[in-house]
Amino acid sequence: MTTMTTCAVEYRADGLTMTGHLALPAGVGRRPAVLLGPEGTGLSDVERRRADALAELGYVALAFDLHGGRYLSDPEEMLARCMPLLADPDRMRDIGHAALDVLRAEPRTDPGRIAAVGYGTGGAIGLELGRDGVDLRAIGTVNALTTGRPGEAARISCPVWAGVGSEDPIMPPAQRNAFTAEMQAAGVDWRLTVYGGALHAFHHPSVDHSVRPGVGYHPQHARRAWRDVVSLLTECLPLSEDLGA
């Protein structure tokens, strides 16, 4: 019996040599695919395991890189790189498109059936791909209720699901309201799930309050958020037609 396989893939983006993590499902046929974006700290084993889990379900999954193979555990270094990036939609789109090109070029990928799922900065990049008019089947974000340039959300042509912790100081109620107002005004099919008592990066096992106030892991909500991501993909990127491939 064949199993899913993984490999590292190198590509250029943002002036850096990025190293993504590609996970391929068992079989030989084309499958729907998921572009998976990491938190601002960068690609870690957390996202690699999530890509592997998606491949076990039957998706081609690419967990993309943000920092040229580095994981920025120092909060000041992370903020120094991510804050300018989050303020520059074109730069975010370039990073997203470079990874998307790698995913589309994979022979196992069905290029007409791709979703973007991301956390923090990686989620913001997924949203920017949607605002850029990329043909996606779904966009899912956690901790990334970022708004875009006026009017560009109207280019989003797929359902958008967003998750956030109720106690997240980085994505407070005012930011939630701005995000949902943008989605609603653009006519996007959107949903927002607020996880009660959860902080920023609640889904990420390696974070804690010592890293930055307002950041902390919530195991129960982390599991729930993952189930919500899988539910989004099940609805918008079904595997049923690929059975036996």
mmCIF file of C-alpha atoms in Angstrom:
data_model
loop_
_atom_site.group_PDB
_atom_site.id
_atom_site.type_symbol
_atom_site.label_atom_id
_atom_site.label_comp_id
_atom_site.label_asym_id
_atom_site.label_seq_id
_atom_site.Cartn_x
_atom_site.Cartn_y
_atom_site.Cartn_z
ATOM 1 C CA MET A 1 0.000 0.000 0.000
ATOM 2 C CA THR A 2 1.404 3.381 -0.983
ATOM 3 C CA THR A 3 1.499 6.280 1.454
ATOM 4 C CA MET A 4 1.900 10.000 1.150
ATOM 5 C CA THR A 5 5.369 11.368 0.418
ATOM 6 C CA THR A 6 7.117 14.643 1.211
ATOM 7 C CA CYS A 7 9.995 16.679 -0.113
ATOM 8 C CA ALA A 8 11.576 20.104 0.277
ATOM 9 C CA VAL A 9 11.233 22.443 -2.701
ATOM 10 C CA GLU A 10 13.354 25.517 -3.345
ATOM 11 C CA TYR A 11 12.141 28.586 -5.213
ATOM 12 C CA ARG A 12 12.804 32.316 -5.315
ATOM 13 C CA ALA A 13 10.571 34.935 -3.726
ATOM 14 C CA ASP A 14 11.039 38.314 -2.044
ATOM 15 C CA GLY A 15 14.715 38.296 -3.007
ATOM 16 C CA LEU A 16 15.298 35.092 -1.028
ATOM 17 C CA THR A 17 15.701 31.406 -1.726
ATOM 18 C CA MET A 18 12.631 29.899 -0.125
ATOM 19 C CA THR A 19 12.334 26.279 0.995
ATOM 20 C CA GLY A 20 8.784 24.987 1.034
ATOM 21 C CA HIS A 21 7.460 21.642 2.230
ATOM 22 C CA LEU A 22 5.527 19.668 -0.386
ATOM 23 C CA ALA A 23 3.344 16.757 0.711
ATOM 24 C CA LEU A 24 1.849 14.432 -1.907
ATOM 25 C CA PRO A 25 -1.014 12.011 -1.314
ATOM 26 C CA ALA A 26 -0.866 8.346 -2.190
ATOM 27 C CA GLY A 27 -1.721 7.436 -5.752
ATOM 28 C CA VAL A 28 -0.803 8.875 -9.125
ATOM 29 C CA GLY A 29 -3.742 10.968 -10.276
ATOM 30 C CA ARG A 30 -4.270 14.689 -10.039
ATOM 31 C CA ARG A 31 -5.758 15.924 -6.798
ATOM 32 C CA PRO A 32 -7.082 19.185 -5.410
ATOM 33 C CA ALA A 33 -4.368 21.178 -3.704
ATOM 34 C CA VAL A 34 -3.879 23.438 -0.699
ATOM 35 C CA LEU A 35 -1.417 26.305 -0.365
ATOM 36 C CA LEU A 36 -0.574 26.490 3.343
ATOM 37 C CA GLY A 37 0.874 29.679 4.849
ATOM 38 C CA PRO A 38 2.669 29.919 8.214
ATOM 39 C CA GLU A 39 2.555 32.400 11.067
ATOM 40 C CA GLY A 40 4.899 35.397 10.937
ATOM 41 C CA THR A 41 7.623 33.413 12.680
ATOM 42 C CA GLY A 42 7.935 31.351 9.520
ATOM 43 C CA LEU A 43 7.656 27.785 8.300
ATOM 44 C CA SER A 44 8.031 25.261 11.118
ATOM 45 C CA ASP A 45 7.282 21.615 11.830
ATOM 46 C CA VAL A 46 3.784 22.721 12.880
ATOM 47 C CA GLU A 47 2.910 23.690 9.297
ATOM 48 C CA ARG A 48 4.848 20.768 7.846
ATOM 49 C CA ARG A 49 2.746 18.374 9.921
ATOM 50 C CA ARG A 50 -0.423 20.123 8.775
ATOM 51 C CA ALA A 51 0.626 19.735 5.151
ATOM 52 C CA ASP A 52 1.301 16.056 5.822
ATOM 53 C CA ALA A 53 -2.137 15.684 7.409
ATOM 54 C CA LEU A 54 -3.741 17.244 4.336
ATOM 55 C CA ALA A 55 -1.843 14.824 2.096
ATOM 56 C CA GLU A 56 -3.061 11.928 4.234
ATOM 57 C CA LEU A 57 -6.586 13.165 3.548
ATOM 58 C CA GLY A 58 -5.872 13.176 -0.189
ATOM 59 C CA TYR A 59 -4.781 16.736 -1.001
ATOM 60 C CA VAL A 60 -1.561 17.938 -2.549
ATOM 61 C CA ALA A 61 -0.252 20.434 0.011
ATOM 62 C CA LEU A 62 2.543 22.994 -0.109
ATOM 63 C CA ALA A 63 3.531 24.707 3.135
ATOM 64 C CA PHE A 64 5.338 27.798 1.907
ATOM 65 C CA ASP A 65 8.285 29.697 3.324
ATOM 66 C CA LEU A 66 8.362 33.323 4.442
ATOM 67 C CA HIS A 67 11.945 33.996 5.450
ATOM 68 C CA GLY A 68 14.361 32.148 3.199
ATOM 69 C CA GLY A 69 14.502 28.974 5.260
ATOM 70 C CA ARG A 70 14.670 30.728 8.624
ATOM 71 C CA TYR A 71 12.323 30.518 11.614
ATOM 72 C CA LEU A 72 12.278 33.867 13.421
ATOM 73 C CA SER A 73 11.862 32.938 17.071
ATOM 74 C CA ASP A 74 13.012 36.384 18.245
ATOM 75 C CA PRO A 75 9.865 38.568 18.368
ATOM 76 C CA GLU A 76 11.721 41.770 17.485
ATOM 77 C CA GLU A 77 13.323 40.221 14.421
ATOM 78 C CA MET A 78 10.000 38.746 13.352
ATOM 79 C CA LEU A 79 8.181 42.071 13.696
ATOM 80 C CA ALA A 80 10.950 43.935 11.876
ATOM 81 C CA ARG A 81 10.424 41.695 8.866
ATOM 82 C CA CYS A 82 6.672 41.076 9.005
ATOM 83 C CA MET A 83 5.293 44.536 9.754
ATOM 84 C CA PRO A 84 6.650 46.081 6.519
ATOM 85 C CA LEU A 85 5.532 42.970 4.651
ATOM 86 C CA LEU A 86 1.968 43.194 5.997
ATOM 87 C CA ALA A 87 1.862 46.855 4.959
ATOM 88 C CA ASP A 88 2.785 45.998 1.357
ATOM 89 C CA PRO A 89 0.038 44.064 -0.474
ATOM 90 C CA ASP A 90 2.068 43.756 -3.677
ATOM 91 C CA ARG A 91 4.976 42.195 -1.828
ATOM 92 C CA MET A 92 2.647 39.744 -0.088
ATOM 93 C CA ARG A 93 1.130 38.842 -3.433
ATOM 94 C CA ASP A 94 4.545 38.242 -4.964
ATOM 95 C CA ILE A 95 5.420 35.804 -2.157
ATOM 96 C CA GLY A 96 2.076 34.074 -2.576
ATOM 97 C CA HIS A 97 2.278 33.855 -6.359
ATOM 98 C CA ALA A 98 5.789 32.376 -6.233
ATOM 99 C CA ALA A 99 4.593 29.582 -3.952
ATOM 100 C CA LEU A 100 1.416 29.126 -5.950
ATOM 101 C CA ASP A 101 3.467 28.692 -9.126
ATOM 102 C CA VAL A 102 5.376 25.854 -7.432
ATOM 103 C CA LEU A 103 2.137 24.190 -6.354
ATOM 104 C CA ARG A 104 0.549 24.542 -9.799
ATOM 105 C CA ALA A 105 3.647 23.102 -11.467
ATOM 106 C CA GLU A 106 3.450 19.911 -9.405
ATOM 107 C CA PRO A 107 2.107 17.190 -11.752
ATOM 108 C CA ARG A 108 -0.179 15.788 -9.035
ATOM 109 C CA THR A 109 -1.939 19.166 -8.631
ATOM 110 C CA ASP A 110 -5.226 19.863 -10.354
ATOM 111 C CA PRO A 111 -4.545 23.550 -11.152
ATOM 112 C CA GLY A 112 -8.248 24.343 -11.317
ATOM 113 C CA ARG A 113 -8.883 23.172 -7.753
ATOM 114 C CA ILE A 114 -6.681 25.007 -5.277
ATOM 115 C CA ALA A 115 -7.450 26.509 -1.870
ATOM 116 C CA ALA A 116 -5.334 28.790 0.299
ATOM 117 C CA VAL A 117 -5.178 28.256 4.052
ATOM 118 C CA GLY A 118 -2.953 30.358 6.262
ATOM 119 C CA TYR A 119 -2.095 31.463 9.761
ATOM 120 C CA GLY A 120 -1.137 35.016 10.675
ATOM 121 C CA THR A 121 1.088 36.451 7.953
ATOM 122 C CA GLY A 122 0.543 33.340 5.835
ATOM 123 C CA GLY A 123 -3.209 33.878 6.054
ATOM 124 C CA ALA A 124 -2.841 37.525 5.066
ATOM 125 C CA ILE A 125 -0.959 36.386 1.973
ATOM 126 C CA GLY A 126 -3.787 34.008 1.088
ATOM 127 C CA LEU A 127 -6.295 36.846 1.370
ATOM 128 C CA GLU A 128 -4.142 39.033 -0.862
ATOM 129 C CA LEU A 129 -4.087 36.329 -3.520
ATOM 130 C CA GLY A 130 -7.874 36.420 -3.424
ATOM 131 C CA ARG A 131 -7.915 40.208 -3.649
ATOM 132 C CA ASP A 132 -5.589 39.870 -6.627
ATOM 133 C CA GLY A 133 -8.229 37.834 -8.427
ATOM 134 C CA VAL A 134 -6.532 34.437 -8.204
ATOM 135 C CA ASP A 135 -8.881 31.546 -9.007
ATOM 136 C CA LEU A 136 -9.163 29.792 -5.647
ATOM 137 C CA ARG A 137 -11.853 27.431 -4.413
ATOM 138 C CA ALA A 138 -11.612 28.609 -0.787
ATOM 139 C CA ILE A 139 -9.584 30.852 1.499
ATOM 140 C CA GLY A 140 -9.187 29.967 5.168
ATOM 141 C CA THR A 141 -7.339 32.108 7.700
ATOM 142 C CA VAL A 142 -6.585 31.991 11.398
ATOM 143 C CA ASN A 143 -5.313 35.140 13.156
ATOM 144 C CA ALA A 144 -5.367 37.024 9.856
ATOM 145 C CA LEU A 145 -8.334 39.363 9.714
ATOM 146 C CA THR A 146 -6.412 41.794 7.549
ATOM 147 C CA THR A 147 -8.132 44.301 5.309
ATOM 148 C CA GLY A 148 -6.997 45.215 1.827
ATOM 149 C CA ARG A 149 -6.955 48.141 -0.527
ATOM 150 C CA PRO A 150 -10.380 49.699 -1.164
ATOM 151 C CA GLY A 151 -12.553 47.727 -3.550
ATOM 152 C CA GLU A 152 -10.140 44.861 -4.183
ATOM 153 C CA ALA A 153 -12.000 42.355 -2.028
ATOM 154 C CA ALA A 154 -14.617 42.293 -4.788
ATOM 155 C CA ARG A 155 -12.116 40.182 -6.763
ATOM 156 C CA ILE A 156 -12.431 37.346 -4.222
ATOM 157 C CA SER A 157 -14.457 34.696 -6.029
ATOM 158 C CA CYS A 158 -14.570 31.940 -3.399
ATOM 159 C CA PRO A 159 -15.856 31.403 0.140
ATOM 160 C CA VAL A 160 -13.721 32.877 2.919
ATOM 161 C CA TRP A 161 -13.577 31.401 6.418
ATOM 162 C CA ALA A 162 -11.707 33.203 9.202
ATOM 163 C CA GLY A 163 -10.982 32.129 12.762
ATOM 164 C CA VAL A 164 -9.784 34.302 15.641
ATOM 165 C CA GLY A 165 -9.418 34.114 19.408
ATOM 166 C CA SER A 166 -11.814 36.286 21.392
ATOM 167 C CA GLU A 167 -8.909 37.584 23.498
ATOM 168 C CA ASP A 168 -6.498 38.198 20.623
ATOM 169 C CA PRO A 169 -5.106 41.727 21.183
ATOM 170 C CA ILE A 170 -3.524 41.790 17.729
ATOM 171 C CA MET A 171 -6.871 41.128 16.029
ATOM 172 C CA PRO A 172 -9.250 42.970 18.409
ATOM 173 C CA PRO A 173 -12.997 43.507 17.835
ATOM 174 C CA ALA A 174 -12.401 46.670 15.809
ATOM 175 C CA GLN A 175 -10.206 44.742 13.392
ATOM 176 C CA ARG A 176 -12.737 41.914 13.200
ATOM 177 C CA ASN A 177 -15.446 44.442 12.365
ATOM 178 C CA ALA A 178 -13.345 46.114 9.675
ATOM 179 C CA PHE A 179 -12.578 42.759 8.072
ATOM 180 C CA THR A 180 -16.163 41.520 8.062
ATOM 181 C CA ALA A 181 -17.413 44.891 6.790
ATOM 182 C CA GLU A 182 -14.961 44.668 3.882
ATOM 183 C CA MET A 183 -16.057 41.113 3.054
ATOM 184 C CA GLN A 184 -19.746 41.998 3.307
ATOM 185 C CA ALA A 185 -19.456 45.123 1.164
ATOM 186 C CA ALA A 186 -17.630 43.114 -1.493
ATOM 187 C CA GLY A 187 -20.339 40.459 -1.625
ATOM 188 C CA VAL A 188 -17.971 37.710 -0.469
ATOM 189 C CA ASP A 189 -19.363 34.464 0.949
ATOM 190 C CA TRP A 190 -17.695 34.836 4.350
ATOM 191 C CA ARG A 191 -17.771 33.266 7.792
ATOM 192 C CA LEU A 192 -16.063 34.231 11.041
ATOM 193 C CA THR A 193 -15.508 31.881 13.968
ATOM 194 C CA VAL A 194 -14.515 33.442 17.299
ATOM 195 C CA TYR A 195 -12.910 30.984 19.720
ATOM 196 C CA GLY A 196 -13.822 32.005 23.255
ATOM 197 C CA GLY A 197 -10.909 32.748 25.563
ATOM 198 C CA ALA A 198 -8.240 32.134 22.924
ATOM 199 C CA LEU A 199 -5.257 34.434 22.394
ATOM 200 C CA HIS A 200 -3.239 35.191 19.271
ATOM 201 C CA ALA A 201 -1.538 32.154 17.688
ATOM 202 C CA PHE A 202 -3.706 29.877 19.835
ATOM 203 C CA HIS A 203 -3.280 27.124 17.251
ATOM 204 C CA HIS A 204 0.534 27.007 17.495
ATOM 205 C CA PRO A 205 1.892 24.620 20.186
ATOM 206 C CA SER A 206 5.298 26.278 20.461
ATOM 207 C CA VAL A 207 4.097 29.751 21.483
ATOM 208 C CA ASP A 208 3.547 31.022 25.018
ATOM 209 C CA HIS A 209 3.163 34.224 26.992
ATOM 210 C CA SER A 210 6.911 34.529 27.451
ATOM 211 C CA VAL A 211 7.295 35.213 23.743
ATOM 212 C CA ARG A 212 4.878 38.116 23.617
ATOM 213 C CA PRO A 213 1.918 39.252 25.722
ATOM 214 C CA GLY A 214 -1.391 38.215 24.236
ATOM 215 C CA VAL A 215 0.064 35.141 22.554
ATOM 216 C CA GLY A 216 -0.617 31.629 23.792
ATOM 217 C CA TYR A 217 -1.534 28.093 22.834
ATOM 218 C CA HIS A 218 -5.063 26.776 23.423
ATOM 219 C CA PRO A 219 -5.081 23.032 22.693
ATOM 220 C CA GLN A 220 -8.850 22.566 22.572
ATOM 221 C CA HIS A 221 -9.454 25.486 20.237
ATOM 222 C CA ALA A 222 -6.434 24.482 18.155
ATOM 223 C CA ARG A 223 -8.118 21.148 17.476
ATOM 224 C CA ARG A 224 -11.418 22.875 16.747
ATOM 225 C CA ALA A 225 -9.798 25.325 14.334
ATOM 226 C CA TRP A 226 -8.162 22.464 12.465
ATOM 227 C CA ARG A 227 -11.507 20.693 12.178
ATOM 228 C CA ASP A 228 -12.998 23.928 10.855
ATOM 229 C CA VAL A 229 -10.256 24.161 8.216
ATOM 230 C CA VAL A 230 -10.885 20.571 7.124
ATOM 231 C CA SER A 231 -14.626 21.268 7.020
ATOM 232 C CA LEU A 232 -14.034 24.254 4.734
ATOM 233 C CA LEU A 233 -11.963 22.101 2.387
ATOM 234 C CA THR A 234 -14.508 19.278 2.475
ATOM 235 C CA GLU A 235 -17.199 21.722 1.384
ATOM 236 C CA CYS A 236 -15.280 23.719 -1.197
ATOM 237 C CA LEU A 237 -12.621 21.281 -2.378
ATOM 238 C CA PRO A 238 -14.259 17.832 -2.171
ATOM 239 C CA LEU A 239 -12.230 14.699 -2.725
ATOM 240 C CA SER A 240 -15.165 12.442 -3.563
ATOM 241 C CA GLU A 241 -14.677 12.737 -7.316
ATOM 242 C CA ASP A 242 -11.047 11.665 -6.887
ATOM 243 C CA LEU A 243 -11.758 8.345 -5.182
ATOM 244 C CA GLY A 244 -9.812 5.618 -6.860
ATOM 245 C CA ALA A 245 -7.382 7.984 -8.546
#
